[in-house]
Coordinates of C-alpha atoms in Angstrom, one line a residue:
X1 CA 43.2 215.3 -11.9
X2 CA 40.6 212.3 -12.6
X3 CA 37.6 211.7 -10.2
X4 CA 35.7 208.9 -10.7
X5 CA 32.2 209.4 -8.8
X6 CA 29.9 206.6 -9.9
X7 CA 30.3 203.7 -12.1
X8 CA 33.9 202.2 -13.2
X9 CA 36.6 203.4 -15.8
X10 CA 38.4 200.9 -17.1
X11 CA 41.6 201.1 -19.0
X12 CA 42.1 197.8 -21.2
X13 CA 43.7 196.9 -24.6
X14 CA 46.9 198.5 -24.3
X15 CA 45.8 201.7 -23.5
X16 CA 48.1 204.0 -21.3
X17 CA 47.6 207.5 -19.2
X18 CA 49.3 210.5 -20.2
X19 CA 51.9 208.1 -22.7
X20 CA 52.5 205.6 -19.6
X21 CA 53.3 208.5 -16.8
X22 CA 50.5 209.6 -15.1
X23 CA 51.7 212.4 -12.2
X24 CA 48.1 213.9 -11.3
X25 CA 45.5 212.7 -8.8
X26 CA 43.1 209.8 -9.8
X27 CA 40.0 209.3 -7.0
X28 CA 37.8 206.6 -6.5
X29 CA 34.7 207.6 -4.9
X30 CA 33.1 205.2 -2.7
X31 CA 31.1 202.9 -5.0
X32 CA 32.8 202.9 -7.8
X33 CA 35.8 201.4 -9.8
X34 CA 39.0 202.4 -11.0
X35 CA 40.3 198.7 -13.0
X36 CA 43.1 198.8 -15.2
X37 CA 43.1 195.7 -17.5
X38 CA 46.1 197.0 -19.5
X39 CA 48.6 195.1 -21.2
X40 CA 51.0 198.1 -21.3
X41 CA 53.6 199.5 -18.4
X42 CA 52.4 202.3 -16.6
X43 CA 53.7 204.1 -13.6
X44 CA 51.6 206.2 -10.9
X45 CA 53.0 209.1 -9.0
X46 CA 50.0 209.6 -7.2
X47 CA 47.8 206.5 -7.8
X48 CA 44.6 207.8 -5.7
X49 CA 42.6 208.7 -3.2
X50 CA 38.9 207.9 -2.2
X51 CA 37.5 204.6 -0.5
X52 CA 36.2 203.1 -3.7
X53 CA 38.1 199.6 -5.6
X54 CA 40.7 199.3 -7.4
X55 CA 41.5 196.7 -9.8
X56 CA 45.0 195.9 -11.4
X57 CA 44.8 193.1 -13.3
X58 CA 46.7 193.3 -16.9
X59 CA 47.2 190.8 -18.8
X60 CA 50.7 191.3 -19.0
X61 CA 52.6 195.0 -18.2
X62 CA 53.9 196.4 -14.9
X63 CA 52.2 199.0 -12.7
X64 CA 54.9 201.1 -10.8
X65 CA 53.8 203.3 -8.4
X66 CA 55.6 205.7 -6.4
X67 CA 55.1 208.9 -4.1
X68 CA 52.5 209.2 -0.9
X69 CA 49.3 206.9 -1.4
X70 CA 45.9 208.8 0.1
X71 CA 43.5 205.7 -1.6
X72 CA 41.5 204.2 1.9
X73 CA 39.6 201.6 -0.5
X74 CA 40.0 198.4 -2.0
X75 CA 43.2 197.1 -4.0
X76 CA 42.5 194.2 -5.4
X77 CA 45.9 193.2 -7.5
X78 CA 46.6 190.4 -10.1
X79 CA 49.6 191.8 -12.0
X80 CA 53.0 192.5 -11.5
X81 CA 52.7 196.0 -9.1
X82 CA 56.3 197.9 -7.9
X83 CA 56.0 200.2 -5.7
X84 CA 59.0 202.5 -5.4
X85 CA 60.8 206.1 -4.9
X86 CA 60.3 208.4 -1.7
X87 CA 61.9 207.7 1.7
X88 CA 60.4 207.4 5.2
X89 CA 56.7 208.5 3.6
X90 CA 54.6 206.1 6.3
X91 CA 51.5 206.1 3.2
X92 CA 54.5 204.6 0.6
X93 CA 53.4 201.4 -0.5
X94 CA 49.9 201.6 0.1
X95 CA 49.6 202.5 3.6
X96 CA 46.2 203.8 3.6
X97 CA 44.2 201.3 1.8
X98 CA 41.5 199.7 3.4
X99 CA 41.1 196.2 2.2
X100 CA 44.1 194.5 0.0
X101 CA 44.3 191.4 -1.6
X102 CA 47.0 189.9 -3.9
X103 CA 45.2 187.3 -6.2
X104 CA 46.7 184.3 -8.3
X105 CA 49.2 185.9 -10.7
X106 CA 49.7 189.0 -8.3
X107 CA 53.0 190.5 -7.3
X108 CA 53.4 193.6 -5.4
X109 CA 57.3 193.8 -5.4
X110 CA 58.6 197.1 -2.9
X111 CA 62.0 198.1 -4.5
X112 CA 64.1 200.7 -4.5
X113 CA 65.8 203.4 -2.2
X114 CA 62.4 203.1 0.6
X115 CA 63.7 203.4 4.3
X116 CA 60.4 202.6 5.8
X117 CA 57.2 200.9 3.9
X118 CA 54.2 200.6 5.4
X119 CA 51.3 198.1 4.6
X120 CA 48.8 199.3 7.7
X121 CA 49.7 202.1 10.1
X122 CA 49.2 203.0 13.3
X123 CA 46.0 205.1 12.2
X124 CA 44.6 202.7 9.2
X125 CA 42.7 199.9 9.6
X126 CA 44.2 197.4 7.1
X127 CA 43.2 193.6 6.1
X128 CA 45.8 192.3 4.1
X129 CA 45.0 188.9 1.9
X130 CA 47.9 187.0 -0.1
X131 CA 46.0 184.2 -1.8
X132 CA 47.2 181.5 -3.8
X133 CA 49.4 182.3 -6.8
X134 CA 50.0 186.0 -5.0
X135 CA 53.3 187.2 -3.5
X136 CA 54.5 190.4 -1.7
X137 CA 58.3 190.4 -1.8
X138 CA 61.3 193.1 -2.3
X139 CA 63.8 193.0 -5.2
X140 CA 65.7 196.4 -4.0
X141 CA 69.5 196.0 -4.3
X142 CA 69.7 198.8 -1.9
X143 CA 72.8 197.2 0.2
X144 CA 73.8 200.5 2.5
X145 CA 70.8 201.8 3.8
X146 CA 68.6 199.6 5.9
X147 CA 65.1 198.9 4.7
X148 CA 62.0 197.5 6.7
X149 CA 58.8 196.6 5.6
X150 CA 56.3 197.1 8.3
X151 CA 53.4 194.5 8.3
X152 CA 50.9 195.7 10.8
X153 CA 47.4 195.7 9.3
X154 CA 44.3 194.7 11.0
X155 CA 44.6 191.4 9.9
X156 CA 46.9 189.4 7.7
X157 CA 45.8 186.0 5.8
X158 CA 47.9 183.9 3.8
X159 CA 45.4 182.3 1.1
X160 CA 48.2 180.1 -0.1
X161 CA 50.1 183.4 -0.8
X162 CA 54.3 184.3 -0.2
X163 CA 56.4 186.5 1.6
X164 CA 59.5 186.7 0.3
X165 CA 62.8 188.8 0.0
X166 CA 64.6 189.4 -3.0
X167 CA 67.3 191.3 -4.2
X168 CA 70.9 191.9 -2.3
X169 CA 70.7 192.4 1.6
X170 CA 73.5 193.6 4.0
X171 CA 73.5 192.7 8.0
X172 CA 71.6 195.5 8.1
X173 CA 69.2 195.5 5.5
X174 CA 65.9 194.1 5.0
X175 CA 64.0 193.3 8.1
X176 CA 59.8 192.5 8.0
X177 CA 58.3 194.2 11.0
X178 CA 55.5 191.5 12.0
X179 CA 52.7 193.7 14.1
X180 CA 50.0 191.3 13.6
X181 CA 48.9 188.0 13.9
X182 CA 49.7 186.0 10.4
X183 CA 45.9 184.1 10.0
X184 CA 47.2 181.3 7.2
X185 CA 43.8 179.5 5.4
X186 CA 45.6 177.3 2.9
X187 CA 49.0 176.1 2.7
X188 CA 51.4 179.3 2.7
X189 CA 55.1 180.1 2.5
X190 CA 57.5 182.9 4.0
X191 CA 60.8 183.0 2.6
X192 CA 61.8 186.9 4.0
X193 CA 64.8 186.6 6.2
X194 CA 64.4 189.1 9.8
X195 CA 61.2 188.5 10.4
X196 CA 60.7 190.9 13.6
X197 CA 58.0 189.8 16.3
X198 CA 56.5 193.3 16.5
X199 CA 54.0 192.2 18.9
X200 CA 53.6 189.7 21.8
X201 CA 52.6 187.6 21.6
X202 CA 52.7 187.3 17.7
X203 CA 50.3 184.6 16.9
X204 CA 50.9 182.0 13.2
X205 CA 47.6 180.7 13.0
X206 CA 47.2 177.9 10.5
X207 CA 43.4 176.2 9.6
X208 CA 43.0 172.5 10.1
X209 CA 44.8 170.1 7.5
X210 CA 46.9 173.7 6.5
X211 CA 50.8 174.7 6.6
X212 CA 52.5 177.0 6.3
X213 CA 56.6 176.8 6.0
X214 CA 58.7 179.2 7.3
X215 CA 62.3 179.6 5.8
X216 CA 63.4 182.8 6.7
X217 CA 64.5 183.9 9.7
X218 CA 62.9 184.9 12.9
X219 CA 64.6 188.0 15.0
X220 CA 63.5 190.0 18.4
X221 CA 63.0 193.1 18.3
X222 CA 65.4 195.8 19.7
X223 CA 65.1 196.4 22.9
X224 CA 64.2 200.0 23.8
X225 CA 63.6 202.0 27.0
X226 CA 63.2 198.8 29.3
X227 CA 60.1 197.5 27.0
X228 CA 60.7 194.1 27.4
X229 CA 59.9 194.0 23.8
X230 CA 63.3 192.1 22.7
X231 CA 61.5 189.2 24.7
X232 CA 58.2 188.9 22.5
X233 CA 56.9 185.5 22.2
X234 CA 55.7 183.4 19.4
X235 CA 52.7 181.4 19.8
X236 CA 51.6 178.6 17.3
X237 CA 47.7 178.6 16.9
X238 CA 47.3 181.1 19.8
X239 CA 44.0 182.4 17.5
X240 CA 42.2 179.0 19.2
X241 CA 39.2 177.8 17.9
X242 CA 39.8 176.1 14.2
X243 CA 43.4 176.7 13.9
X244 CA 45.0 173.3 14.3
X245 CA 47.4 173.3 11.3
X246 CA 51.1 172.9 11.3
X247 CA 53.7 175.8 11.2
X248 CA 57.4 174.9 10.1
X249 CA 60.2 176.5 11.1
X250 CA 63.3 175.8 9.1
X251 CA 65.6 178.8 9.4
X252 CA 68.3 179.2 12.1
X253 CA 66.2 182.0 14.0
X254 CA 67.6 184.1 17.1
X255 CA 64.2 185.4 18.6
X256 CA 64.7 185.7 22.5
X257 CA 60.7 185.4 23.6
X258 CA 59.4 182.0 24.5
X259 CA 57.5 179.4 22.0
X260 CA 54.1 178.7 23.1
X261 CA 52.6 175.9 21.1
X262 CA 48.7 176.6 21.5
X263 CA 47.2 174.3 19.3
X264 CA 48.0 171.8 16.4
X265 CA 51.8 171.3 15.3
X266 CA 54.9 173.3 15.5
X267 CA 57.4 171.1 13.0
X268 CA 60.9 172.3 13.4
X269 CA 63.6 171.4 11.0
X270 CA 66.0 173.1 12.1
X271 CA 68.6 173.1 15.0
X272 CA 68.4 176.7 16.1
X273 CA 64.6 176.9 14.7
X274 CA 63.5 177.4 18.7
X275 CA 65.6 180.7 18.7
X276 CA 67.2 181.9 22.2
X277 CA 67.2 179.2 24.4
X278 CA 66.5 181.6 27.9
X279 CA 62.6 181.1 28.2
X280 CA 62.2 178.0 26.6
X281 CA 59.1 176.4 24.7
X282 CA 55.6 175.2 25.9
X283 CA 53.6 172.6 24.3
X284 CA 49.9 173.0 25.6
X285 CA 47.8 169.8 26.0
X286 CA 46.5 168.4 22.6
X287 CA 49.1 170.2 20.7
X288 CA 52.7 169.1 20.0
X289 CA 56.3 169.6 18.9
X290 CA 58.0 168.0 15.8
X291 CA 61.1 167.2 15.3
X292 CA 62.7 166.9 11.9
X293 CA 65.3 166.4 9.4
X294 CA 68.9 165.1 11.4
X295 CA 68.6 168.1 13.9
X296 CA 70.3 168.7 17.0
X297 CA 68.2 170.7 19.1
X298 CA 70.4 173.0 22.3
X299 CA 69.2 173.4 25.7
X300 CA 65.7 174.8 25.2
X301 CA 64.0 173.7 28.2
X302 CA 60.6 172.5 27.1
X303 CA 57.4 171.7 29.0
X304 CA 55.0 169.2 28.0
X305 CA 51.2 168.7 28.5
X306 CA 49.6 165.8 27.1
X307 CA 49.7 163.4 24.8
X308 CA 50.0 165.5 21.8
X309 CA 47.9 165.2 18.7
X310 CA 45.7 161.1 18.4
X311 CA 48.4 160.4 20.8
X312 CA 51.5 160.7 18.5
X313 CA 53.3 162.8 21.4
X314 CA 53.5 165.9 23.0
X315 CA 57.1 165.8 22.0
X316 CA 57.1 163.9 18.8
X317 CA 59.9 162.6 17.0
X318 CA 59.0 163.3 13.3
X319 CA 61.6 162.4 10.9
X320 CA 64.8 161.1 10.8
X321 CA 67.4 160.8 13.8
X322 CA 67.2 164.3 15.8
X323 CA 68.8 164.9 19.7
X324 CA 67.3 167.1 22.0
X325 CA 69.4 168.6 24.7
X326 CA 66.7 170.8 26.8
X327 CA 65.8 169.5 29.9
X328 CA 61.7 168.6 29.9
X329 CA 59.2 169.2 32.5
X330 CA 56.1 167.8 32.5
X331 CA 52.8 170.0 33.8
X332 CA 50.5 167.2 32.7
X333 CA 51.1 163.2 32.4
X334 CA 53.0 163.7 28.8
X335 CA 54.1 161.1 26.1
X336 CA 57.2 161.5 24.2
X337 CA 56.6 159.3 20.4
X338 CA 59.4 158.9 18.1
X339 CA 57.8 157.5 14.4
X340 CA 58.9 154.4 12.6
X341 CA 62.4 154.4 11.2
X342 CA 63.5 157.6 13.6
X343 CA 65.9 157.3 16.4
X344 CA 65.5 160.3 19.0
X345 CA 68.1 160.7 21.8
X346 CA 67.1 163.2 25.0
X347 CA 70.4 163.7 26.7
X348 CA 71.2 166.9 28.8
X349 CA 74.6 168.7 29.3
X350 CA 73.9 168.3 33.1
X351 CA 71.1 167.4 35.1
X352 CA 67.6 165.7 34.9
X353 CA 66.1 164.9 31.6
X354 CA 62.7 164.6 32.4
X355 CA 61.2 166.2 35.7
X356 CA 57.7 166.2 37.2
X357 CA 55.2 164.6 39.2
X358 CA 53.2 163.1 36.6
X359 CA 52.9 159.6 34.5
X360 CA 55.5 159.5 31.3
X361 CA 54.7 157.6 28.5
X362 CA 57.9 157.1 26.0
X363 CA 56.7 155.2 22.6
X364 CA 56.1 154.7 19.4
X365 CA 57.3 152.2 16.1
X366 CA 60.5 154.6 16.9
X367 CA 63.8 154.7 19.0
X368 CA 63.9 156.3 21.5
X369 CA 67.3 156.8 23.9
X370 CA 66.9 158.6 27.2
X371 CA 70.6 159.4 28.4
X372 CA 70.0 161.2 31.6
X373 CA 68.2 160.8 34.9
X374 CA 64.2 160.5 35.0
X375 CA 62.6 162.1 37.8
X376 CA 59.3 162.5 37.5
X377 CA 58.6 161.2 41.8
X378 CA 56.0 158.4 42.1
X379 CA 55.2 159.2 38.5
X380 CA 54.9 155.6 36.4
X381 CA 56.8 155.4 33.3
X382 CA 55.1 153.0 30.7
X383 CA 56.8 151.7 27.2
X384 CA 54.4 151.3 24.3
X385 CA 54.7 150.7 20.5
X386 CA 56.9 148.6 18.3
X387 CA 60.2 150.7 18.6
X388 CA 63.3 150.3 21.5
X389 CA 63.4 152.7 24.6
X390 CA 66.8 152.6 25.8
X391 CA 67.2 154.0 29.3
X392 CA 70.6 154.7 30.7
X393 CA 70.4 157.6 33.4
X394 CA 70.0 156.5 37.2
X395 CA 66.5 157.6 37.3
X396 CA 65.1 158.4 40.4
X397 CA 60.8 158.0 40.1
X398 CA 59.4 155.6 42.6
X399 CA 56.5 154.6 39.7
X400 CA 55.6 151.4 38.4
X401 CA 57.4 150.4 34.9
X402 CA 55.2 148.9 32.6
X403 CA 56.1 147.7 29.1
X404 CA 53.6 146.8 26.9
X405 CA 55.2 146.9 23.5
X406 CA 58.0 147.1 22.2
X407 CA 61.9 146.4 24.0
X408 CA 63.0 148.5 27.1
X409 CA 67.1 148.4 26.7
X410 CA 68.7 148.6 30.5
X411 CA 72.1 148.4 32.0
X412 CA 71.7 148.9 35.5
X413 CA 68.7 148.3 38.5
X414 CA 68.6 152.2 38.7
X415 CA 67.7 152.4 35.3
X416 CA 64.2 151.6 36.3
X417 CA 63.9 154.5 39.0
X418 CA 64.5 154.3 42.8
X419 CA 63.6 150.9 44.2
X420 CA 61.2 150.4 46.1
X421 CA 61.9 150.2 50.4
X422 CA 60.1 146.6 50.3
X423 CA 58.6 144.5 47.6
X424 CA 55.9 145.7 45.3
X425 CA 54.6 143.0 43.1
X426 CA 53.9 144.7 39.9
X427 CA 57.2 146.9 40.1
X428 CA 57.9 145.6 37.0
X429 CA 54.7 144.9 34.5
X430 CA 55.1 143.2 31.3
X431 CA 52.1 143.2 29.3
X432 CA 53.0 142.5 25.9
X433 CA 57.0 143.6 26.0
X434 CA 60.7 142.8 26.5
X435 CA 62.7 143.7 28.8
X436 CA 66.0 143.5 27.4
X437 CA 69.3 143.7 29.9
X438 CA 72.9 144.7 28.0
X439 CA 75.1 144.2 30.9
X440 CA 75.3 142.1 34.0
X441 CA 74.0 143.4 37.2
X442 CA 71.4 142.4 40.1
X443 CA 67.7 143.3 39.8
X444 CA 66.8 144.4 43.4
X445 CA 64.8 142.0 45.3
X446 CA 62.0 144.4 46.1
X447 CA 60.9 145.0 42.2
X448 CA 58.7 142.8 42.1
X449 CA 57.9 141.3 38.1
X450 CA 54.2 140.7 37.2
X451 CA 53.1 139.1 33.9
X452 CA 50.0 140.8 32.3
X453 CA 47.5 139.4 30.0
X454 CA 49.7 140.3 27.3
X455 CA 52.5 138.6 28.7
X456 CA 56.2 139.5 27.9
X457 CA 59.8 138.7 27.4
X458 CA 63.0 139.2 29.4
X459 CA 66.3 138.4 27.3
X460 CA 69.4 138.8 29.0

């Protein structure tokens, strides 16, 4: 056995333990420093114990290491690093350790026959950083026995860092067991398929002007003994405070909990990217839901507050032409944006659209198509930016329509909401607008038109 009580040992050059097999005990002391700056393979049985740092940072080489792990320090890791062998041992991987970070050129890749690996446990306080240029991933090719990584450190940051899966999976092989709160400081990727929400809710909070892309998939965990746990939610920038950044979801994810949009931007670029459609999504005010990419999204029901992010939408139409088929209640007077050369279409399988008793704002240098009824009560509806809102539900809200930029498309006098039981003047405000009719019909006599300073256009 080694002990190092004071100082550091460093093993550089291409110097190797015990021919490149080292089986006995090495432990770092608090205070000092185990760093092996190697450019030679060499493989750990028992790497340590003690609360003290180690560094693996060789040039070149692999460190494997395999067996329990008693080391509660420091890991600090900028080399390839396998960790393998053993089944079900909760310390496997590096359980115990107090502090790890994977810097630029670091890989800790967990492969082989491991049931269960654990980075944190329930006993260990563990803060977990993958900064830029770092990745922890799998390459096991282990297709019969089901393998889970288990994530649950004190904290978890992604410094510009990855989370991947590699390697052959089976149905039931390879899950990520997500008990923390991801904290993501620069822009970050996960690419691991079965991402479990382990907690709820399970927080992605992303820094301001940060994002961090999401490829893999996004599961429930299994319901047990009437937990409730298969119901988890995911919250976007639930941390508060600075996180405003922008999380991407682009895999087709089947998590049943509800997505809570907190702060800054939830993009999703996918059509099944929401998960389980049975408790919906929430966009809080100041935050706000992207769509992108050609997607069709099912019958999430969504609730908007707000205006979204500099006004842009609450419910903002990102990229490209996208259809959302969940019906949409507002909690707050909400606006709905669709971007310049996108085309976004709300139309339910049955139903109300859009629901509420607040004011609706529908804009943008976008399209916009709103096939089913509006009912948002006495609630006004208002038209602004360049792009076309066409409305062709009978709509039911008794507000004002104003149109201030832009062309509102209508086919019909309930198009424009229930009319009102005797004339109001400014029914219909044009202030900068066109109201555009595509089929003949008779404007009832009680909507009154009003010209604003703006003016406006009706073409018929």
């Amino acid at each position: 056995n080694t002990t190092i009580s004071g100082g550091t040992l460093a093993i550089t050059g291409s110097g190797q333990l015990n021919s490149g097999t080292y089986s006995s005990s090495i432990t770092v002391s608090s205070g000092a420093i185990f760093t092996w700056s190697s450019s030679a393979n060499q493989t750990f049985t028992n790497l340590a114990a003690g609360a003290g740092t180690i560094n693996l940072n060789g040039s070149s080489g692999t460190v494997t290491i395999s067996g329990d792990q008693e080391f509660t320090g420091t890991l600090n890791v900028a080399q390839s690093v396998i960790v393998t062998g053993g089944s079900n041992n909760v310390n496997t991987g590096l359980g115990k350790s107090d502090v790890i970070n994977i810097n630029n050129g670091g890989t800790i890749t967990v492969s082989g026959l491991l049931n269960n690996v654990f980075i944190g446990t329930t006993s260990a306080t563990v803060d977990l950083t993958i900064n830029s240029g770092g990745v922890l991933t799998t390459s096991s090719n282990n297709s019969d026995t089901p393998e889970t990584m288990h994530l649950r450190p004190q904290t978890l940051t992604l410094a510009g860092g990855t989370l991947a899966w590699a390697g052959t999976r089976s149905s039931l092989w390879g899950t990520w067991n997500l008990g923390v709160d991801i904290n993501v400081t620069q822009d970050s990727t996960i690419s691991a398929n079965n991402l479990t929400i382990n907690k709820n809710p399970l927080s992605l909070n992303v820094a301001a002007n940060k994002t961090l892309t999401i490829s893999g998939t996004i599961v429930s965990q299994t319901e047990a003994s009437g937990c409730g746990c298969d119901s988890n939610a995911l919250s976007v920038n639930g941390g508060g405070g600075s996180y405003t950044g922008t999380v991407v979801l682009s895999g087709s994810n089947t998590y049943k909990g509800a997505t809570n949009v907190v702060q800054g931007v939830l993009r999703v670029t996918n059509s099944s990217a929401l998960g389980g459609t049975t408790n919906g999504t929430t966009v809080s005010d100041g935050a706000a839901l992207e769509l992108s990419g050609g997607i069709t999204v099912g019958a999430e029901a969504l609730t908007l507050n707000g205006t979204g992010i500099s006004s842009n939408g609450a419910l903002r139409n990102f990229l490209g032409t996208n259809t959302y088929q969940g019906a949409i209640t507002q909690t707050l007077a909400s606006r709905i944006n669709a971007d310049s050369g996108t085309t976004l279409t709300l139309d339910v399988a049955s139903g109300n659209a859009i629901t509420g008793t607040y004011n609706l704002t529908l804009g943008g240098a976008g399209n916009i198509t709103v096939a089913d009824p509006i009912a948002t009560s006495t609630g006004t509806l208002t038209k602004d930016g360049a792009g076309t809102l066409t409305l062709s539900g009978t709509n039911t809200y008794t507000g004002i329509t104003t149109i201030s930029a832009g062309t509102l498309k209508i086919s019909a006098d309930n198009n424009l909401g229930t009319a009102p039981v005797s004339a109001v003047a400014t029914q219909i405000t044009l202030n900068g607008g066109t109201l555009n009719t595509t089929a003949s019909f008779t404007l009832n006599s009680n909507r009154g038109i009003t010209l604003g300073a703006s003016h406006g256009t009706i073409n018929t």
